[in-house]
Amino acid sequence: MEDWIARREGTHYVTVTGMHGVVEALHQPMFKTILEEAGLVVPDGMPLVWLGRRHGFNMPRRVYGPELMETFFRITGGRYTHFFYGGAPGVADLLAKRMRDLYGIRIAGCWTPPFRELTFEEQEEVARVIQSASPDVLWVGLSTPKQEKWMWNFRDRVSVPVMVGVGAAFDFHTGRVRQAPRWMREHGLEWLFRLASEPRRLWRRYLIYGSQFVWNVNLEILKLRKFN
């Protein structure tokens, strides 16, 4: 990420991808293309780490969106400017203030989108505001696949070296939503904690998408289907 910021050659986006994203890519060719065109795709979830190891990749651990964000702030401090896009009303501003107080980061701006598709005029306004703010890093806190599609759609409309989709990190770091205990996150049980905490919102993601992921992995293990 720092290399992209230093070179400032185009806009690169990072996707933090879990089981949900993998299943979306299996069913939606356009979403598969979005992941393939990302500057970096990292595994968010122990099932993907285990699957990667099975395929011979050196994956010591998952890349957890909230930890990625916080680690980057801790290492770089006030070296770069940051823009926060996403979250419920007031969440992005609260996140920016907390991260600035904790790590001394510099804030370029914040934007809270409505809970619907943006109109063309709204897209133009968002692009204008971000372009004017000229951040080094744009953090996108939507949900999969919304945030990946958003970054792909805006990659040629804003001159930002790095965009990073971090999902629920905005809510976690502001205390709006509780994180699973570390031991659950490290043993592939975060889904159970989050499902118990927000069943109405997350049941489809974890029960339907999760079962589809397991089914397709088993097909590959049995050599009944090959995935790229």
XYZ file of C-alpha atoms in Angstrom, residues 7-223:
217
model
C 4.361 5.955 -6.864
C 0.866 7.480 -7.280
C 0.299 5.636 -10.538
C -3.436 5.125 -10.853
C -5.927 3.913 -8.271
C -5.522 0.486 -6.677
C -8.137 -1.218 -4.536
C -7.767 -3.884 -1.869
C -10.495 -6.414 -1.138
C -10.667 -8.212 2.199
C -12.570 -11.279 1.048
C -14.342 -13.963 3.061
C -16.622 -16.888 2.217
C -19.417 -14.531 1.169
C -17.213 -12.882 -1.443
C -16.021 -16.212 -2.828
C -19.587 -17.467 -3.279
C -20.629 -14.169 -4.875
C -17.770 -14.596 -7.361
C -18.963 -18.128 -8.204
C -22.444 -16.868 -9.090
C -21.670 -13.428 -10.523
C -19.083 -13.237 -13.332
C -18.898 -9.458 -12.928
C -17.993 -9.777 -9.258
C -15.344 -12.357 -10.139
C -13.885 -9.793 -12.551
C -13.881 -7.160 -9.800
C -11.833 -9.451 -7.550
C -9.476 -10.371 -10.393
C -8.816 -6.699 -11.161
C -8.092 -5.782 -7.533
C -4.572 -4.698 -6.682
C -4.653 -7.082 -3.738
C -7.119 -9.715 -2.500
C -6.539 -10.977 1.035
C -8.326 -13.826 2.878
C -10.682 -12.641 5.601
C -11.712 -15.820 7.388
C -10.001 -18.966 8.588
C -11.848 -21.211 6.072
C -10.086 -19.348 3.258
C -6.756 -19.655 5.062
C -7.267 -23.412 5.482
C -8.289 -23.728 1.828
C -5.264 -21.722 0.715
C -2.930 -23.930 2.719
C -4.494 -26.997 1.123
C -3.577 -25.543 -2.264
C 0.014 -24.987 -1.195
C -0.073 -21.272 -0.406
C 1.835 -19.896 2.564
C -1.009 -18.412 4.613
C -0.011 -18.054 8.263
C -3.232 -16.278 9.263
C -6.305 -14.425 8.050
C -6.223 -10.741 7.163
C -8.962 -9.224 9.306
C -10.281 -5.896 7.999
C -10.433 -4.047 11.344
C -6.912 -5.231 12.238
C -5.578 -4.274 8.805
C -6.909 -0.754 9.256
C -5.656 -0.353 12.823
C -2.236 -1.833 12.052
C -1.769 0.521 9.112
C -2.638 3.499 11.319
C -0.327 2.335 14.087
C 2.623 1.882 11.724
C 2.187 5.010 9.609
C 0.702 7.486 12.111
C 0.380 10.922 10.532
C 2.343 10.042 7.400
C -0.725 9.897 5.138
C -4.163 11.450 4.767
C -7.302 9.325 5.035
C -10.901 9.545 3.822
C -13.670 7.422 5.370
C -16.671 6.427 3.231
C -19.528 4.378 4.677
C -21.299 3.528 7.893
C -24.504 4.806 9.441
C -24.954 8.560 9.964
C -22.175 9.921 12.165
C -20.148 6.697 12.260
C -17.455 7.754 9.777
C -16.921 11.041 11.628
C -16.699 9.265 14.985
C -14.266 6.721 13.545
C -12.076 9.465 12.104
C -11.948 11.272 15.444
C -11.096 8.105 17.395
C -8.360 7.016 14.994
C -6.896 10.522 14.976
C -6.862 10.613 18.777
C -5.322 7.135 19.014
C -2.791 7.199 16.179
C -2.405 10.798 15.074
C -3.653 10.137 11.547
C -4.563 13.034 9.272
C -8.174 13.203 8.105
C -8.988 14.311 4.561
C -12.734 13.825 4.896
C -15.740 11.610 5.647
C -18.912 10.717 3.787
C -21.991 8.777 4.871
C -23.922 7.373 1.887
C -27.672 6.657 1.982
C -28.892 3.065 2.385
C -29.776 2.773 -1.299
C -28.139 3.033 -4.695
C -26.634 6.443 -5.397
C -28.184 8.506 -8.160
C -25.909 9.684 -10.962
C -25.879 13.171 -9.445
C -24.921 11.774 -6.031
C -22.129 9.715 -7.564
C -20.777 12.818 -9.243
C -20.929 14.746 -5.969
C -19.136 11.988 -4.041
C -16.423 11.782 -6.694
C -16.002 15.564 -6.640
C -15.691 15.690 -2.840
C -13.166 12.840 -2.705
C -11.184 14.259 -5.605
C -11.072 17.644 -3.904
C -9.977 16.096 -0.596
C -7.186 14.181 -2.393
C -6.586 11.526 0.296
C -3.746 9.031 0.196
C -6.020 6.210 1.379
C -9.783 5.844 0.996
C -11.350 3.437 3.500
C -14.694 1.989 2.382
C -16.938 0.587 5.098
C -19.872 -0.977 3.296
C -20.647 -4.697 3.024
C -19.737 -7.344 0.475
C -20.421 -7.129 -2.440
C -21.395 -3.447 -2.208
C -17.983 -2.120 -1.222
C -16.109 -4.075 -3.891
C -18.521 -2.870 -6.593
C -18.250 0.673 -5.266
C -14.445 0.672 -5.412
C -14.471 -0.813 -8.898
C -16.978 1.788 -10.120
C -15.028 4.693 -8.635
C -11.494 3.535 -9.454
C -11.356 5.715 -12.586
C -13.331 8.609 -11.110
C -11.070 9.561 -8.217
C -7.301 10.008 -8.074
C -6.667 8.078 -4.876
C -3.610 5.781 -4.685
C -5.312 3.174 -2.491
C -8.897 2.198 -1.684
C -9.488 -0.485 0.948
C -12.806 -2.226 1.631
C -12.969 -3.069 5.320
C -16.622 -4.032 5.838
C -17.796 -3.740 9.431
C -14.547 -2.175 10.671
C -16.288 1.199 11.006
C -18.862 -0.282 13.388
C -16.320 -2.327 15.341
C -13.868 0.507 15.933
C -16.597 2.895 17.059
C -18.133 0.355 19.438
C -21.389 0.259 17.519
C -21.101 -3.512 17.045
C -19.235 -5.942 19.313
C -16.366 -7.942 17.866
C -16.036 -11.662 18.443
C -13.406 -12.622 21.043
C -9.957 -13.108 19.549
C -9.960 -16.858 20.240
C -13.144 -17.256 18.189
C -11.712 -15.185 15.331
C -8.524 -17.255 15.293
C -10.355 -20.602 15.278
C -12.862 -19.895 12.526
C -15.804 -19.257 14.852
C -16.399 -15.552 14.312
C -19.374 -16.367 12.084
C -21.126 -18.043 15.023
C -20.633 -15.025 17.285
C -21.818 -12.559 14.660
C -24.801 -14.708 13.693
C -25.876 -14.893 17.342
C -25.417 -11.121 17.703
C -27.258 -10.078 14.511
C -29.355 -13.060 13.338
C -31.901 -11.124 11.279
C -29.237 -9.310 9.277
C -26.631 -12.047 8.907
C -28.494 -15.374 8.736
C -28.453 -15.400 4.939
C -24.740 -14.620 4.716
C -23.599 -17.302 7.120
C -26.160 -20.072 6.676
C -26.841 -19.875 2.947
C -23.545 -18.525 1.634
C -21.580 -20.519 4.198
C -23.232 -23.795 3.211
C -22.670 -23.033 -0.482
C -18.994 -22.386 0.212
C -18.609 -25.698 2.067
C -20.498 -27.556 -0.674
C -18.272 -26.170 -3.430
C -15.086 -26.827 -1.467
C -16.163 -30.460 -1.017
C -16.838 -30.731 -4.756
C -13.301 -29.559 -5.420
C -11.800 -31.904 -2.812
C -13.643 -34.807 -4.454
C -12.392 -33.546 -7.852
